[in-house]
Amino acid sequence: MADKNKSATLTLEGKSFELPVLSPTAGPEVIDIRKLYAQAGVFTYDPGFTSTASCDSTITYIDGDEGELLHRGYPIDQLAEKSHYLEVCFLLLYGHLPTADELEKFEVLVTRHTMIHEQMHYFFRGFRRDSHPMATMVGVVGAMSAFYHDSLDINDQHQREVASIRLIAKMPTIAAMAYKYSIGQPFVYPRNDLDYAANFLHMCFSVPAEQYNVDPILSRAMDRIFTLHADHEQNASTSTVRLASSSGANPFACIAAGIACLWGPAHGGANQACLEMLREIGSVDRIPEYLARAKDKNDPFRLMGFGHRVYKNFDPRAKVMKESADEVLALLGVENNPTLQVAKELEKIALEDPYFIEKKLYPNVDFYSGIILDAIGFPTSMFTPIFALARTVGWVSQWKEQLADPQLKIGRPRQLYLGETSRDYVDIENR
Ligand code: SDX
């Protein structure tokens, strides 16, 4: 990784410092500044980490200019078309596509861990019925560390593996329970005869009063949405999981931290905010008004589902999601869905607008996902919990990768201090 022949020279106040340059298998080279402070007595400054690599990884690679997303080298559009979510989970966790035997064993393992401890049902009852399901998920996932004591020791490889499978397997159950609780319906237990996506739909939409048959169209669309959200390099919530894990926190606490970070509207909360924005726009003739607001520096309004820290071209997931939206809505006979029409026209106008062109703002993964989730029957409040459910495998894979790094240190950024220098205390009578 360290390219022996390459280094960068930093010159500061007449002194020069040689910094190693590390070579990637893809993407930009990195300047290794680990020894910079010891050698030169200075920090680097990069508040949004726009130019900073926080780790090395072999899991996911994004080329923002080419609009490329690879999971262990496989392009996301191929995985979305040819694979399915649990196979992608295996790929992210173990680094290779499974054999038929490996896949069958993995699917059985996940399926047999989908139930949660019965006593955890009482956690849900402590929440108000109108709690946002993300609030419930943060609480219940964190509380898993109060139940699964045999998978808390991060130094035990077997316990790390058990915790990984439990999280991937139980997240749909917890998300579905959060939904059922919010609508006052009874919890529905998982079924081992259903695949991952179908099981989630079953737990969300079946009721004791009648038979519920999972629509294969919806199940396939659900599975594809899970795949498109599985992992995405060192995004804000994944970086949160890594930072929490660097202190030695247990896996359930780390994933709960990731869920909390994902909730923000600039990140995973954008899918809910985007559909609510599209509904607020309501009709194509109101698009110019909202585009003007998005371009107005004095207006905090942003076009939700647009823009990305890394993608300065089309988000490849948005492309697949848009095709899936067309397909699902047509199959459901709602292709003239007004929200989809507004989304398509908004995308078209925005991509021709100089502001969006200059700032390289394109639809991201959240722009079309909400339209599909709405068509499947979910309320907007369930959009981010579904994102969290799908991203759990990414968080867990990155968490495992970090714990396997022999150079793992606690994450502890420094700062540019602009506060008061040392001064003496002043008694209150003298202030
Ligand atoms: C996700 O990191 C990941 O990989 C995240 C994610 C994942 O899979 O984990 O891909 C999932 O979070 C997708 C992003 C979802 N968020 C949204 O859709 C919310 C709307 N988007 C923006 O908030 C914004 O684009 C971000 C947060 C996504 C990216 O922010 P950046 O990279 O910090 O960009 P920026 O704020 O520096 O914007 C650059 C310029 C600014 O204008 P100037 O200050 O240069 O004049 O573009 C403007 C911004 O004002 N801009 C937008 C805009 N996004 C950026 N203007 C209007 N509408 C927008 N959506």
CSV table of C-alpha atoms and ligand atoms in Angstrom, one decimal:
chain,number,residue,atom,x,y,z
A,1,MET,CA,0.0,0.0,0.0
A,2,ALA,CA,2.8,2.5,0.9
A,3,ASP,CA,4.4,3.3,-2.4
A,4,LYS,CA,8.1,3.2,-1.6
A,5,ASN,CA,9.0,5.6,-4.4
A,6,LYS,CA,6.3,8.1,-3.7
A,7,SER,CA,6.1,10.9,-1.1
A,8,ALA,CA,4.8,14.4,-0.7
A,9,THR,CA,6.9,17.2,0.6
A,10,LEU,CA,5.4,19.7,3.0
A,11,THR,CA,7.4,22.9,3.5
A,12,LEU,CA,6.6,24.9,6.6
A,13,GLU,CA,8.6,27.9,7.9
A,14,GLY,CA,11.7,26.8,6.0
A,15,LYS,CA,11.6,23.2,7.1
A,16,SER,CA,10.6,20.3,4.7
A,17,PHE,CA,8.7,17.2,5.8
A,18,GLU,CA,8.4,14.1,3.6
A,19,LEU,CA,5.0,12.4,3.9
A,20,PRO,CA,4.5,8.9,2.4
A,21,VAL,CA,2.0,8.5,-0.4
A,22,LEU,CA,-0.2,5.4,-0.2
A,23,SER,CA,-1.5,3.9,-3.4
A,24,PRO,CA,-5.1,2.5,-3.8
A,25,THR,CA,-6.3,-0.3,-6.1
A,26,ALA,CA,-8.8,2.4,-7.3
A,27,GLY,CA,-9.5,6.0,-6.6
A,28,PRO,CA,-7.2,8.9,-5.3
A,29,GLU,CA,-3.8,8.3,-3.7
A,30,VAL,CA,-3.6,9.4,-0.1
A,31,ILE,CA,-0.9,11.3,1.8
A,32,ASP,CA,-0.2,9.5,5.0
A,33,ILE,CA,-0.2,12.2,7.7
A,34,ARG,CA,-0.1,9.9,10.7
A,35,LYS,CA,3.3,11.3,11.8
A,36,LEU,CA,2.7,14.9,10.7
A,37,TYR,CA,2.0,16.3,14.2
A,38,ALA,CA,4.9,14.5,15.8
A,39,GLN,CA,7.2,15.7,13.0
A,40,ALA,CA,5.9,19.2,12.2
A,41,GLY,CA,3.8,20.1,15.3
A,42,VAL,CA,0.8,21.0,13.1
A,43,PHE,CA,-2.7,19.5,12.5
A,44,THR,CA,-4.5,19.3,9.2
A,45,TYR,CA,-8.0,21.0,9.0
A,46,ASP,CA,-10.9,19.3,7.2
A,47,PRO,CA,-14.2,19.8,9.3
A,48,GLY,CA,-16.5,17.9,6.8
A,49,PHE,CA,-13.8,15.3,5.9
A,50,THR,CA,-14.1,16.4,2.3
A,51,SER,CA,-10.5,15.5,1.6
A,52,THR,CA,-9.8,13.0,4.4
A,53,ALA,CA,-9.6,9.2,4.3
A,54,SER,CA,-10.5,8.0,7.7
A,55,CYS,CA,-9.4,4.3,7.1
A,56,ASP,CA,-8.5,1.8,4.5
A,57,SER,CA,-11.2,-0.6,3.3
A,58,THR,CA,-11.8,-3.4,0.8
A,59,ILE,CA,-15.6,-3.4,1.0
A,60,THR,CA,-17.2,-0.6,-1.2
A,61,TYR,CA,-15.7,1.8,-3.7
A,62,ILE,CA,-17.4,4.8,-5.2
A,63,ASP,CA,-16.2,6.9,-8.2
A,64,GLY,CA,-18.3,10.1,-7.8
A,65,ASP,CA,-17.3,11.4,-11.2
A,66,GLU,CA,-18.1,8.2,-13.1
A,67,GLY,CA,-21.2,7.4,-11.0
A,68,GLU,CA,-19.7,4.1,-10.1
A,69,LEU,CA,-20.5,2.0,-7.0
A,70,LEU,CA,-18.8,-1.3,-6.4
A,71,HIS,CA,-19.4,-3.8,-3.6
A,72,ARG,CA,-16.2,-6.0,-3.3
A,73,GLY,CA,-15.6,-5.1,-7.0
A,74,TYR,CA,-19.1,-5.9,-8.3
A,75,PRO,CA,-21.1,-3.0,-9.9
A,76,ILE,CA,-24.3,-2.1,-8.0
A,77,ASP,CA,-26.4,-2.3,-11.2
A,78,GLN,CA,-25.3,-5.9,-11.8
A,79,LEU,CA,-26.0,-6.8,-8.2
A,80,ALA,CA,-29.4,-5.1,-8.3
A,81,GLU,CA,-30.4,-7.0,-11.5
A,82,LYS,CA,-28.8,-10.4,-10.9
A,83,SER,CA,-28.3,-10.9,-7.1
A,84,HIS,CA,-30.6,-10.5,-4.1
A,85,TYR,CA,-30.1,-8.9,-0.7
A,86,LEU,CA,-29.0,-11.8,1.4
A,87,GLU,CA,-26.4,-12.8,-1.2
A,88,VAL,CA,-25.2,-9.2,-1.2
A,89,CYS,CA,-25.0,-9.4,2.6
A,90,PHE,CA,-22.8,-12.5,2.3
A,91,LEU,CA,-20.6,-10.6,-0.3
A,92,LEU,CA,-20.2,-7.6,2.0
A,93,LEU,CA,-19.5,-9.6,5.1
A,94,TYR,CA,-17.1,-12.2,3.7
A,95,GLY,CA,-15.7,-10.6,0.5
A,96,HIS,CA,-16.8,-13.1,-2.1
A,97,LEU,CA,-19.9,-14.3,-3.8
A,98,PRO,CA,-21.2,-17.4,-2.0
A,99,THR,CA,-21.4,-20.9,-3.6
A,100,ALA,CA,-24.8,-22.4,-3.6
A,101,ASP,CA,-24.0,-24.3,-0.5
A,102,GLU,CA,-22.6,-21.2,1.3
A,103,LEU,CA,-25.6,-19.2,0.4
A,104,GLU,CA,-28.1,-21.8,1.5
A,105,LYS,CA,-26.4,-22.1,4.9
A,106,PHE,CA,-26.3,-18.3,5.3
A,107,GLU,CA,-29.9,-17.9,4.4
A,108,VAL,CA,-30.9,-20.6,6.9
A,109,LEU,CA,-28.7,-19.0,9.6
A,110,VAL,CA,-30.3,-15.5,9.1
A,111,THR,CA,-33.8,-16.9,8.9
A,112,ARG,CA,-33.4,-18.7,12.2
A,113,HIS,CA,-32.4,-15.6,14.0
A,114,THR,CA,-35.2,-13.3,12.9
A,115,MET,CA,-37.2,-13.6,16.2
A,116,ILE,CA,-36.3,-11.2,19.0
A,117,HIS,CA,-36.3,-12.0,22.8
A,118,GLU,CA,-40.0,-12.0,23.8
A,119,GLN,CA,-39.3,-9.7,26.7
A,120,MET,CA,-38.1,-7.0,24.3
A,121,HIS,CA,-41.8,-6.5,23.3
A,122,TYR,CA,-42.1,-4.5,26.5
A,123,PHE,CA,-39.6,-1.9,25.3
A,124,PHE,CA,-42.0,-0.9,22.6
A,125,ARG,CA,-44.8,-0.4,25.1
A,126,GLY,CA,-42.7,2.4,26.7
A,127,PHE,CA,-42.9,4.6,23.6
A,128,ARG,CA,-45.9,6.8,22.7
A,129,ARG,CA,-47.8,5.3,19.8
A,130,ASP,CA,-47.0,8.4,17.7
A,131,SER,CA,-43.2,8.1,18.3
A,132,HIS,CA,-41.2,8.2,15.0
A,133,PRO,CA,-40.2,4.6,14.3
A,134,MET,CA,-36.6,5.7,14.1
A,135,ALA,CA,-36.8,6.7,17.8
A,136,THR,CA,-38.1,3.3,18.6
A,137,MET,CA,-35.4,1.6,16.5
A,138,VAL,CA,-32.6,3.6,18.2
A,139,GLY,CA,-33.9,2.6,21.6
A,140,VAL,CA,-34.7,-1.1,20.9
A,141,VAL,CA,-31.5,-1.8,19.0
A,142,GLY,CA,-29.4,-0.2,21.7
A,143,ALA,CA,-31.4,-2.3,24.2
A,144,MET,CA,-30.3,-5.5,22.4
A,145,SER,CA,-27.1,-5.2,24.5
A,146,ALA,CA,-29.3,-5.7,27.6
A,147,PHE,CA,-30.4,-9.1,26.2
A,148,TYR,CA,-27.8,-10.7,24.0
A,149,HIS,CA,-25.0,-10.9,26.6
A,150,ASP,CA,-23.4,-13.9,24.7
A,151,SER,CA,-22.5,-11.6,21.7
A,152,LEU,CA,-21.1,-8.5,23.3
A,153,ASP,CA,-17.4,-9.3,23.5
A,154,ILE,CA,-15.8,-7.7,20.5
A,155,ASN,CA,-12.6,-9.5,21.1
A,156,ASP,CA,-14.2,-12.9,20.6
A,157,GLN,CA,-14.4,-13.7,16.9
A,158,HIS,CA,-17.4,-16.1,17.4
A,159,GLN,CA,-19.3,-13.5,19.4
A,160,ARG,CA,-18.6,-10.9,16.7
A,161,GLU,CA,-20.1,-13.3,14.1
A,162,VAL,CA,-23.1,-14.0,16.3
A,163,ALA,CA,-23.8,-10.3,16.8
A,164,SER,CA,-23.5,-9.7,13.1
A,165,ILE,CA,-26.0,-12.3,12.1
A,166,ARG,CA,-28.4,-11.3,15.0
A,167,LEU,CA,-28.4,-7.7,13.8
A,168,ILE,CA,-29.0,-8.5,10.1
A,169,ALA,CA,-31.7,-11.0,11.0
A,170,LYS,CA,-33.5,-9.0,13.6
A,171,MET,CA,-33.5,-5.5,12.1
A,172,PRO,CA,-36.6,-6.3,9.8
A,173,THR,CA,-38.4,-7.7,12.8
A,174,ILE,CA,-37.7,-4.6,14.9
A,175,ALA,CA,-38.5,-2.2,12.1
A,176,ALA,CA,-41.8,-4.0,11.4
A,177,MET,CA,-42.7,-4.0,15.2
A,178,ALA,CA,-42.0,-0.3,15.3
A,179,TYR,CA,-44.4,0.2,12.4
A,180,LYS,CA,-47.1,-2.1,13.9
A,181,TYR,CA,-46.8,-0.3,17.2
A,182,SER,CA,-47.2,3.1,15.6
A,183,ILE,CA,-50.5,2.0,13.9
A,184,GLY,CA,-51.8,0.2,16.9
A,185,GLN,CA,-51.8,-3.2,15.3
A,186,PRO,CA,-50.5,-6.4,17.0
A,187,PHE,CA,-46.9,-7.5,16.3
A,188,VAL,CA,-46.5,-10.2,13.7
A,189,TYR,CA,-43.9,-12.9,14.2
A,190,PRO,CA,-41.5,-13.7,11.4
A,191,ARG,CA,-42.1,-16.8,9.3
A,192,ASN,CA,-39.3,-19.2,8.3
A,193,ASP,CA,-40.9,-20.2,5.1
A,194,LEU,CA,-40.6,-16.7,3.6
A,195,ASP,CA,-37.5,-15.0,2.2
A,196,TYR,CA,-36.0,-11.9,3.8
A,197,ALA,CA,-38.0,-9.3,1.9
A,198,ALA,CA,-41.3,-11.2,1.8
A,199,ASN,CA,-40.9,-11.8,5.6
A,200,PHE,CA,-40.6,-8.1,6.2
A,201,LEU,CA,-43.7,-7.3,4.2
A,202,HIS,CA,-45.5,-10.1,6.0
A,203,MET,CA,-44.5,-8.7,9.4
A,204,CYS,CA,-45.6,-5.2,8.3
A,205,PHE,CA,-48.8,-5.8,6.5
A,206,SER,CA,-50.4,-9.0,7.6
A,207,VAL,CA,-53.1,-8.9,10.3
A,208,PRO,CA,-54.5,-11.8,12.4
A,209,ALA,CA,-57.9,-11.2,11.0
A,210,GLU,CA,-57.2,-12.5,7.5
A,211,GLN,CA,-54.7,-14.3,5.3
A,212,TYR,CA,-52.0,-12.0,3.8
A,213,ASN,CA,-50.3,-13.2,0.6
A,214,VAL,CA,-47.1,-11.4,-0.3
A,215,ASP,CA,-47.2,-9.9,-3.8
A,216,PRO,CA,-44.0,-11.1,-5.6
A,217,ILE,CA,-43.7,-7.8,-7.4
A,218,LEU,CA,-43.6,-5.9,-4.2
A,219,SER,CA,-41.3,-8.5,-2.6
A,220,ARG,CA,-38.8,-8.2,-5.5
A,221,ALA,CA,-39.0,-4.4,-5.3
A,222,MET,CA,-38.4,-4.5,-1.6
A,223,ASP,CA,-35.4,-6.8,-1.9
A,224,ARG,CA,-34.0,-4.5,-4.6
A,225,ILE,CA,-34.4,-1.4,-2.3
A,226,PHE,CA,-32.5,-3.3,0.4
A,227,THR,CA,-29.7,-4.1,-2.0
A,228,LEU,CA,-29.4,-0.5,-3.2
A,229,HIS,CA,-29.0,0.7,0.4
A,230,ALA,CA,-26.7,-1.9,1.7
A,231,ASP,CA,-23.4,-0.1,2.0
A,232,HIS,CA,-21.8,3.1,0.8
A,233,GLU,CA,-18.1,3.6,1.9
A,234,GLN,CA,-17.5,5.9,4.9
A,235,ASN,CA,-20.7,7.9,4.9
A,236,ALA,CA,-21.8,9.8,8.0
A,237,SER,CA,-23.6,6.9,9.7
A,238,THR,CA,-20.9,4.3,8.8
A,239,SER,CA,-18.3,6.7,10.2
A,240,THR,CA,-20.3,7.0,13.3
A,241,VAL,CA,-20.4,3.2,13.8
A,242,ARG,CA,-16.6,3.1,13.2
A,243,LEU,CA,-15.9,5.9,15.7
A,244,ALA,CA,-18.2,4.3,18.3
A,245,SER,CA,-16.6,0.9,17.8
A,246,SER,CA,-13.1,2.4,18.1
A,247,SER,CA,-13.8,2.9,21.8
A,248,GLY,CA,-14.6,-0.8,22.2
A,249,ALA,CA,-18.4,-0.2,22.5
A,250,ASN,CA,-20.5,-3.3,22.0
A,251,PRO,CA,-22.0,-4.0,18.6
A,252,PHE,CA,-25.6,-3.1,19.4
A,253,ALA,CA,-24.5,0.2,20.9
A,254,CYS,CA,-22.5,1.0,17.8
A,255,ILE,CA,-25.3,0.1,15.4
A,256,ALA,CA,-27.8,2.2,17.5
A,257,ALA,CA,-25.3,5.1,17.1
A,258,GLY,CA,-25.4,4.6,13.3
A,259,ILE,CA,-29.2,4.5,13.3
A,260,ALA,CA,-29.3,7.8,15.2
A,261,CYS,CA,-26.9,9.5,12.7
A,262,LEU,CA,-28.8,8.1,9.7
A,263,TRP,CA,-32.0,9.8,10.9
A,264,GLY,CA,-30.8,13.2,9.9
A,265,PRO,CA,-32.6,14.8,6.8
A,266,ALA,CA,-29.2,15.5,5.2
A,267,HIS,CA,-28.5,11.7,5.3
A,268,GLY,CA,-30.9,8.8,5.6
A,269,GLY,CA,-33.8,11.0,6.6
A,270,ALA,CA,-33.8,12.5,3.1
A,271,ASN,CA,-36.1,9.8,1.6
A,272,GLN,CA,-38.9,10.8,3.9
A,273,ALA,CA,-38.1,14.5,3.4
A,274,CYS,CA,-38.0,14.0,-0.4
A,275,LEU,CA,-41.4,12.4,-0.7
A,276,GLU,CA,-42.9,15.0,1.6
A,277,MET,CA,-41.3,17.7,-0.6
A,278,LEU,CA,-42.7,16.1,-3.8
A,279,ARG,CA,-46.2,16.0,-2.2
A,280,GLU,CA,-45.8,19.6,-1.1
A,281,ILE,CA,-44.9,20.7,-4.6
A,282,GLY,CA,-48.0,18.7,-5.6
A,283,SER,CA,-48.0,19.6,-9.3
A,284,VAL,CA,-45.6,20.2,-12.2
A,285,ASP,CA,-46.5,23.9,-12.4
A,286,ARG,CA,-45.2,24.6,-8.9
A,287,ILE,CA,-41.7,23.2,-9.6
A,288,PRO,CA,-40.2,26.6,-10.6
A,289,GLU,CA,-41.2,28.1,-7.3
A,290,TYR,CA,-39.3,25.3,-5.4
A,291,LEU,CA,-36.3,25.4,-7.7
A,292,ALA,CA,-36.0,29.1,-7.0
A,293,ARG,CA,-36.1,28.4,-3.2
A,294,ALA,CA,-33.5,25.7,-3.6
A,295,LYS,CA,-31.2,28.2,-5.3
A,296,ASP,CA,-31.8,31.0,-2.9
A,297,LYS,CA,-28.8,31.2,-0.4
A,298,ASN,CA,-31.1,32.9,2.1
A,299,ASP,CA,-33.6,30.1,2.0
A,300,PRO,CA,-32.6,27.0,4.0
A,301,PHE,CA,-34.8,24.9,1.7
A,302,ARG,CA,-32.9,22.3,-0.3
A,303,LEU,CA,-34.0,19.9,-3.0
A,304,MET,CA,-34.3,16.7,-1.0
A,305,GLY,CA,-33.0,13.7,-2.8
A,306,PHE,CA,-30.6,15.9,-4.8
A,307,GLY,CA,-26.9,16.3,-4.4
A,308,HIS,CA,-24.2,14.2,-2.8
A,309,ARG,CA,-20.8,14.6,-1.1
A,310,VAL,CA,-19.2,12.1,-3.5
A,311,TYR,CA,-21.4,11.7,-6.6
A,312,LYS,CA,-20.9,14.6,-8.9
A,313,ASN,CA,-22.6,12.6,-11.6
A,314,PHE,CA,-25.7,10.4,-11.5
A,315,ASP,CA,-25.9,8.2,-8.3
A,316,PRO,CA,-26.0,4.7,-9.9
A,317,ARG,CA,-28.5,3.7,-7.3
A,318,ALA,CA,-30.9,6.5,-8.4
A,319,LYS,CA,-30.8,5.1,-11.9
A,320,VAL,CA,-31.8,1.6,-10.8
A,321,MET,CA,-34.4,3.0,-8.4
A,322,LYS,CA,-36.0,5.1,-11.2
A,323,GLU,CA,-36.3,2.0,-13.4
A,324,SER,CA,-37.7,0.1,-10.5
A,325,ALA,CA,-40.2,2.9,-9.8
A,326,ASP,CA,-41.4,2.8,-13.4
A,327,GLU,CA,-41.7,-1.0,-13.3
A,328,VAL,CA,-43.4,-1.3,-9.9
A,329,LEU,CA,-45.9,1.5,-10.5
A,330,ALA,CA,-46.8,0.2,-13.9
A,331,LEU,CA,-47.3,-3.4,-12.6
A,332,LEU,CA,-49.4,-1.9,-9.8
A,333,GLY,CA,-51.4,0.1,-12.4
A,334,VAL,CA,-50.5,3.5,-10.9
A,335,GLU,CA,-47.9,4.6,-13.5
A,336,ASN,CA,-49.6,8.0,-13.7
A,337,ASN,CA,-48.9,8.5,-10.0
A,338,PRO,CA,-48.8,12.3,-9.7
A,339,THR,CA,-45.9,12.2,-7.3
A,340,LEU,CA,-43.9,10.2,-9.8
A,341,GLN,CA,-44.8,12.7,-12.6
A,342,VAL,CA,-43.6,15.6,-10.4
A,343,ALA,CA,-40.4,13.8,-9.5
A,344,LYS,CA,-39.6,13.1,-13.2
A,345,GLU,CA,-40.4,16.6,-14.3
A,346,LEU,CA,-38.4,18.0,-11.4
A,347,GLU,CA,-35.4,15.9,-12.3
A,348,LYS,CA,-35.6,17.0,-15.9
A,349,ILE,CA,-35.9,20.7,-15.2
A,350,ALA,CA,-33.2,20.6,-12.4
A,351,LEU,CA,-30.7,18.8,-14.6
A,352,GLU,CA,-31.1,21.5,-17.3
A,353,ASP,CA,-30.8,24.3,-14.7
A,354,PRO,CA,-27.4,26.1,-14.7
A,355,TYR,CA,-27.3,26.2,-10.9
A,356,PHE,CA,-27.6,22.4,-10.6
A,357,ILE,CA,-25.3,21.8,-13.5
A,358,GLU,CA,-22.6,24.1,-12.1
A,359,LYS,CA,-22.8,22.5,-8.7
A,360,LYS,CA,-23.0,19.0,-10.2
A,361,LEU,CA,-26.2,18.2,-8.3
A,362,TYR,CA,-27.9,15.0,-9.4
A,363,PRO,CA,-30.7,12.8,-8.0
A,364,ASN,CA,-29.3,10.5,-5.2
A,365,VAL,CA,-30.6,7.2,-3.8
A,366,ASP,CA,-33.3,9.0,-1.9
A,367,PHE,CA,-35.0,10.7,-4.8
A,368,TYR,CA,-37.0,7.8,-6.2
A,369,SER,CA,-37.0,5.3,-3.3
A,370,GLY,CA,-39.8,7.0,-1.4
A,371,ILE,CA,-42.1,6.7,-4.5
A,372,ILE,CA,-41.6,2.9,-4.5
A,373,LEU,CA,-42.0,2.6,-0.7
A,374,ASP,CA,-45.2,4.7,-0.9
A,375,ALA,CA,-46.5,2.4,-3.7
A,376,ILE,CA,-45.7,-0.7,-1.6
A,377,GLY,CA,-47.9,0.8,1.1
A,378,PHE,CA,-45.5,2.3,3.7
A,379,PRO,CA,-46.1,5.7,5.4
A,380,THR,CA,-43.2,8.2,5.0
A,381,SER,CA,-42.2,7.6,8.6
A,382,MET,CA,-41.1,4.1,7.7
A,383,PHE,CA,-38.8,5.2,4.9
A,384,THR,CA,-35.7,5.9,7.0
A,385,PRO,CA,-36.2,2.8,9.2
A,386,ILE,CA,-36.2,0.8,6.0
A,387,PHE,CA,-32.9,2.5,5.0
A,388,ALA,CA,-31.5,1.7,8.5
A,389,LEU,CA,-32.6,-2.0,8.1
A,390,ALA,CA,-30.9,-2.3,4.7
A,391,ARG,CA,-27.7,-0.4,5.8
A,392,THR,CA,-27.2,-2.7,8.8
A,393,VAL,CA,-25.2,-5.1,6.8
A,394,GLY,CA,-22.9,-2.3,5.6
A,395,TRP,CA,-22.5,-1.0,9.2
A,396,VAL,CA,-21.8,-4.5,10.4
A,397,SER,CA,-19.3,-5.3,7.6
A,398,GLN,CA,-17.4,-2.1,8.2
A,399,TRP,CA,-17.5,-2.7,12.0
A,400,LYS,CA,-16.0,-6.2,11.5
A,401,GLU,CA,-13.4,-4.8,9.1
A,402,GLN,CA,-12.3,-2.2,11.6
A,403,LEU,CA,-12.1,-4.6,14.5
A,404,ALA,CA,-9.8,-6.9,12.4
A,405,ASP,CA,-7.4,-4.0,11.8
A,406,PRO,CA,-4.3,-4.6,14.0
A,407,GLN,CA,-3.6,-0.9,13.8
A,408,LEU,CA,-7.0,0.0,15.3
A,409,LYS,CA,-6.8,3.0,17.6
A,410,ILE,CA,-9.5,5.0,19.3
A,411,GLY,CA,-10.7,7.7,17.0
A,412,ARG,CA,-9.8,11.1,18.5
A,413,PRO,CA,-9.8,14.1,16.1
A,414,ARG,CA,-8.0,17.3,17.2
A,415,GLN,CA,-9.2,20.9,16.5
A,416,LEU,CA,-8.3,24.4,15.4
A,417,TYR,CA,-8.8,26.2,18.8
A,418,LEU,CA,-10.1,29.8,18.4
A,419,GLY,CA,-11.3,30.3,22.0
A,420,GLU,CA,-9.9,32.3,24.9
A,421,THR,CA,-6.3,31.7,26.0
A,422,SER,CA,-5.6,31.1,29.7
A,423,ARG,CA,-7.1,33.8,32.0
A,424,ASP,CA,-7.7,34.0,35.8
A,425,TYR,CA,-11.0,33.4,37.5
A,426,VAL,CA,-12.9,36.6,38.5
A,427,ASP,CA,-14.9,36.6,41.7
A,428,ILE,CA,-18.6,37.5,41.1
A,429,GLU,CA,-18.3,40.8,43.0
A,430,ASN,CA,-15.6,42.0,40.6
A,431,ARG,CA,-17.4,41.1,37.3
B,1,SDX,C1,-27.4,10.0,1.6
B,1,SDX,O1,-22.5,9.9,2.1
B,1,SDX,C2,-23.2,9.0,1.6
B,1,SDX,O2,-22.8,8.1,0.9
B,1,SDX,C3,-24.7,9.2,1.9
B,1,SDX,C4,-25.6,8.2,1.2
B,1,SDX,C5,-25.4,6.8,1.7
B,1,SDX,O3,-25.8,5.9,0.9
B,1,SDX,O4,-25.0,6.6,2.9
B,1,SDX,O5,-25.5,8.3,-0.2
B,1,SDX,C6,-27.1,8.5,1.6
B,1,SDX,O6,-27.3,10.6,2.6
B,1,SDX,C7,-27.7,10.7,0.3
B,1,SDX,C8,-27.9,12.2,0.5
B,1,SDX,C9,-29.3,12.5,1.0
B,1,SDX,N1,-29.5,13.9,1.3
B,1,SDX,C10,-30.2,14.7,0.6
B,1,SDX,O7,-30.8,14.4,-0.4
B,1,SDX,C11,-30.4,16.1,1.2
B,1,SDX,C12,-30.2,17.2,0.1
B,1,SDX,N2,-28.8,17.1,-0.2
B,1,SDX,C13,-27.9,18.1,0.4
B,1,SDX,O8,-28.2,18.3,1.8
B,1,SDX,C14,-26.5,17.9,0.1
B,1,SDX,O9,-26.4,17.7,-1.2
B,1,SDX,C15,-25.7,16.8,0.8
B,1,SDX,C16,-25.8,16.9,2.3
B,1,SDX,C17,-26.2,15.4,0.4
B,1,SDX,C18,-24.3,16.9,0.4
B,1,SDX,O10,-23.8,18.0,1.0
B,1,SDX,P1,-22.3,18.5,0.6
B,1,SDX,O11,-21.5,17.6,-0.1
B,1,SDX,O12,-21.8,19.0,1.9
B,1,SDX,O13,-22.6,19.6,-0.4
B,1,SDX,P2,-22.7,21.1,0.0
B,1,SDX,O14,-23.6,21.3,1.1
B,1,SDX,O15,-21.3,21.6,0.2
B,1,SDX,O16,-23.3,21.7,-1.4
B,1,SDX,C19,-22.5,22.2,-2.4
B,1,SDX,C20,-23.3,23.3,-3.0
B,1,SDX,C21,-23.7,24.3,-1.9
B,1,SDX,O17,-23.8,25.5,-2.5
B,1,SDX,P3,-22.6,26.6,-2.3
B,1,SDX,O18,-22.4,26.7,-0.8
B,1,SDX,O19,-21.4,26.0,-3.0
B,1,SDX,O20,-23.1,27.9,-2.9
B,1,SDX,O21,-24.5,22.8,-3.6
B,1,SDX,C22,-25.6,23.3,-2.9
B,1,SDX,C23,-25.1,23.8,-1.6
B,1,SDX,O22,-26.0,24.9,-1.2
B,1,SDX,N3,-26.5,22.1,-2.7
B,1,SDX,C24,-27.8,22.2,-2.9
B,1,SDX,C25,-28.3,20.9,-2.6
B,1,SDX,N4,-27.2,20.1,-2.3
B,1,SDX,C26,-26.1,20.9,-2.3
B,1,SDX,N5,-28.6,23.1,-3.3
B,1,SDX,C27,-29.9,22.8,-3.4
B,1,SDX,N6,-30.5,21.6,-3.2
B,1,SDX,C28,-29.6,20.6,-2.8
B,1,SDX,N7,-30.1,19.4,-2.5
